[in-house]
């Protein structure tokens, strides 16, 4: 049997970590088994689906080197197919038209809430004899069997799952605007595309029994399911934008490497002994469904940084210098206006987590800081801290041997003399010299920037105060 998997995102938002994880697992499973991986865009929610999100899906997968064998298929282009099947189901009595109004359904719901009953459609139209010429709007509902009472499927993580039909009502498969619902389209697509393994997020597990009933009604086959457990933040909540669950392309902007991100995401819910680092080839060779974790995973930006730093450290000196040259040209940075790129590389390459941190170094060394309109700078660079700058300047003028040690010694002397914390002294100098609050160690920056430029920046900062 040829293994066929798919990634089926809805273009109603930017792809995030959870989406990409299911894409990665589906892709790897197909690759490992020399099968096929299909990209399908589920855009039947016409109001929320946007072209910009379709573009985002394609660009994200391309950036991560996740390629697809077929597609992208768009559900919006398959309406005729869906409706043909719905018409057959109506003719065969496997589905029926429901003329209940919104108000009626709402009343029914309120009654059930009041009686503490499960909210379900009451089946009013299930056995109605219809006159052919009714012109009222209607939805189409699946006639869920009352006998043979269970939906059964295999989930590779949780085993066999059996859901009693009493748990379900006759749910809608086509809305009154003529658009088939998500559960219906998924089933028809998986059937037509001969999908053997459906790998998707745990949030879909409640949809699966519904999909099984549709599969049974149309005589399709049941694929093997894998519902991947959710990703939480450190406090145990579902991850939010704050914890990094944003547009994956933001990681590109923030200087992460595709391989580092893939490696991190792979390990977020899957393991292979204690192995942490996987090349693309290894991922494709070793991935299996068996080692997926049943429990939720925890998103940890430090771990992602660790992977990124690891892969950055694998770049050769020439690779990084070439990268920096290109970055400087693109950003109109004159590299003659600061230390040699080679020196920058030697001092900082093991300290940077991301390419963005490396980029920021270029700005620090080759451009002047901008003190204007910056609240932090206003807070730090003031009459109170001016003295730190003045003493520092005076002392570095007299340094005989320009080295990191002699710079450290000046720091020590200033702390003693002014009785202030290292944090305060370092932040004052950092902001005066670089204009930003997060930088690699300030003593290294001072050393590499050189005495003349440091004095120049300090003078500017003093004038600013
Ligand atoms: N379109 C669904 C989503 O974006 C995925 C459906 C599926 O994988 O079956 O969550």
mmCIF file of C-alpha atoms in Angstrom, residues 33 55 61 80 84 94 111 156 188 213 220 222 228 237 282 290 305 316 357 360 364 376 434 439 463:
data_model
loop_
_atom_site.group_PDB
_atom_site.id
_atom_site.type_symbol
_atom_site.label_atom_id
_atom_site.label_comp_id
_atom_site.label_asym_id
_atom_site.label_seq_id
_atom_site.Cartn_x
_atom_site.Cartn_y
_atom_site.Cartn_z
ATOM 1 C CA UNK A 33 7.657 5.339 3.651
ATOM 2 C CA UNK A 55 0.508 32.810 0.322
ATOM 3 C CA UNK A 61 6.530 25.532 3.755
ATOM 4 C CA UNK A 80 -19.347 20.623 -7.645
ATOM 5 C CA UNK A 84 -22.899 15.893 -6.335
ATOM 6 C CA UNK A 94 -28.597 9.104 3.866
ATOM 7 C CA UNK A 111 -34.623 24.266 26.586
ATOM 8 C CA UNK A 156 -2.109 5.511 16.537
ATOM 9 C CA UNK A 188 -14.537 13.594 0.454
ATOM 10 C CA UNK A 213 -20.339 8.444 9.936
ATOM 11 C CA UNK A 220 -15.511 5.181 1.640
ATOM 12 C CA UNK A 222 -11.506 4.710 7.126
ATOM 13 C CA UNK A 228 -1.042 14.921 17.878
ATOM 14 C CA UNK A 237 -1.872 26.887 29.131
ATOM 15 C CA UNK A 282 17.952 11.554 9.657
ATOM 16 C CA UNK A 290 5.073 5.004 17.401
ATOM 17 C CA UNK A 305 17.602 29.041 20.898
ATOM 18 C CA UNK A 316 32.159 28.155 8.813
ATOM 19 C CA UNK A 357 21.557 39.021 16.981
ATOM 20 C CA UNK A 360 22.167 43.763 15.425
ATOM 21 C CA UNK A 364 25.998 48.457 16.759
ATOM 22 C CA UNK A 376 14.596 53.579 28.134
ATOM 23 C CA UNK A 434 24.804 50.990 21.280
ATOM 24 C CA UNK A 439 23.519 43.127 23.408
ATOM 25 C CA UNK A 463 25.806 66.062 25.113
#
